[in-house]
Short mmCIF file of C-alpha atoms in Angstrom, two decimals:
data_model
loop_
_atom_site.label_atom_id
_atom_site.label_comp_id
_atom_site.label_asym_id
_atom_site.label_seq_id
_atom_site.Cartn_x
_atom_site.Cartn_y
_atom_site.Cartn_z
CA MET A 10 -18.84 -15.38 6.44
CA LYS A 11 -16.29 -15.19 3.63
CA TYR A 12 -16.50 -12.81 0.68
CA THR A 13 -15.80 -13.78 -2.93
CA VAL A 14 -14.26 -11.37 -5.47
CA PHE A 15 -15.68 -10.83 -8.96
CA TYR A 16 -14.41 -8.49 -11.69
CA GLU A 17 -16.48 -6.34 -14.04
CA LYS A 18 -15.39 -6.41 -17.70
CA GLU A 19 -14.18 -2.81 -17.49
CA ALA A 20 -11.94 -3.61 -14.51
CA LEU A 21 -10.39 -6.53 -16.41
CA LYS A 22 -9.73 -4.27 -19.41
CA GLN A 23 -8.07 -1.73 -17.14
CA LEU A 24 -5.86 -4.44 -15.62
CA GLU A 25 -4.80 -5.58 -19.09
CA LYS A 26 -3.70 -2.03 -19.99
CA LEU A 27 -1.32 -1.89 -17.03
CA ASN A 28 2.16 -3.37 -17.34
CA LYS A 29 2.40 -7.04 -16.34
CA GLU A 30 4.30 -6.40 -13.11
CA THR A 31 1.74 -3.88 -11.86
CA SER A 32 -1.31 -5.96 -12.81
CA ASP A 33 0.23 -9.06 -11.19
CA ARG A 34 0.89 -7.05 -8.03
CA ILE A 35 -2.72 -5.82 -7.92
CA ILE A 36 -4.20 -9.28 -8.54
CA THR A 37 -1.94 -10.82 -5.91
CA TRP A 38 -2.99 -8.14 -3.41
CA ILE A 39 -6.69 -8.72 -4.14
CA ASN A 40 -6.31 -12.49 -3.77
CA LYS A 41 -4.40 -12.12 -0.50
CA ASN A 42 -6.47 -9.36 1.15
CA LEU A 43 -10.00 -9.46 -0.29
CA GLU A 44 -10.68 -13.01 -1.50
CA GLY A 45 -12.10 -14.97 1.42
CA CYS A 46 -11.94 -12.07 3.89
CA ASP A 47 -14.50 -11.62 6.67
CA ASP A 48 -14.73 -7.81 6.56
CA PRO A 49 -13.65 -6.01 3.36
CA ARG A 50 -14.40 -2.63 4.97
CA ARG A 51 -11.62 -3.10 7.50
CA ILE A 52 -8.86 -2.34 4.97
CA GLY A 53 -10.63 -0.04 2.51
CA LYS A 54 -12.06 3.45 2.54
CA PRO A 55 -15.50 4.52 1.34
CA LEU A 56 -15.72 7.06 -1.46
CA LYS A 57 -17.98 10.09 -1.17
CA GLY A 58 -20.08 12.23 -3.46
CA ASN A 59 -21.19 10.76 -6.77
CA GLN A 60 -19.18 7.60 -6.02
CA ALA A 61 -20.79 6.90 -2.65
CA GLY A 62 -21.25 3.18 -2.13
CA THR A 63 -17.91 2.40 -3.76
CA TRP A 64 -14.88 1.39 -1.72
CA ARG A 65 -11.27 2.06 -2.60
CA TYR A 66 -8.25 -0.04 -1.81
CA ARG A 67 -4.74 1.41 -2.04
CA ILE A 68 -1.94 -0.60 -3.62
CA GLY A 69 1.04 1.73 -3.89
CA ASP A 70 0.22 4.40 -6.49
CA HIS A 71 -2.67 2.32 -7.85
CA ARG A 72 -6.24 1.96 -6.63
CA VAL A 73 -8.87 -0.73 -6.80
CA LEU A 74 -12.47 0.46 -6.73
CA ALA A 75 -15.08 -2.06 -5.60
CA LYS A 76 -18.71 -2.43 -4.61
CA ILE A 77 -19.48 -4.62 -1.61
CA GLU A 78 -22.69 -6.65 -1.71
CA ASP A 79 -23.28 -7.96 1.81
CA LYS A 80 -26.41 -9.99 1.05
CA LYS A 81 -24.55 -12.05 -1.56
CA LEU A 82 -21.17 -11.91 0.25
CA ILE A 83 -19.39 -10.65 -2.87
CA ILE A 84 -16.95 -7.89 -3.72
CA VAL A 85 -17.27 -6.61 -7.29
CA VAL A 86 -14.14 -4.90 -8.59
CA VAL A 87 -15.40 -2.08 -10.80
CA GLY A 88 -12.12 -0.34 -11.63
CA THR A 89 -8.36 -0.42 -11.31
CA GLY A 90 -5.71 2.11 -12.25
CA HIS A 91 -3.25 4.80 -11.28
CA ARG A 92 -4.42 7.11 -8.50
CA LYS A 93 -4.31 10.18 -10.78
CA LYS A 94 -6.62 8.66 -13.40
CA ILE A 95 -8.89 6.11 -11.71
CA TYR A 96 -11.41 8.54 -10.24
CA LYS A 97 -11.90 10.31 -13.58
CA LYS A 98 -12.68 7.01 -15.36
CA THR A 99 -15.54 6.04 -13.09
CA SER A 100 -17.16 9.46 -12.52
#
C-alpha cells in the first residue's frame, strides 16, 4: 500500500515564501521519503496537545506538518516552515 502526497493551499503559500534553495530541498525530501512510502509514521513524529493527529517531519531547521489519512492512503501536507515559527502558524 503506497501513500500519495497532497498539499493544502496554505502549505504551498508557505513553501513559496521560503527561499528557492530551502523550498527545493523540502520538496525533494518529501518526494523521496513520503511520496509512495508504505509507512509514513516510520520517519515522522506525532504532535501532541491541540495539534494531536498531525505528524511532523524534520528537514534540517525546517519542519513539514502533515495529516495522514489511512483509509484513502494519502498524506496531506498542512504546513511547512522554520522550526521556530511553524508551530505558532498552525495553532
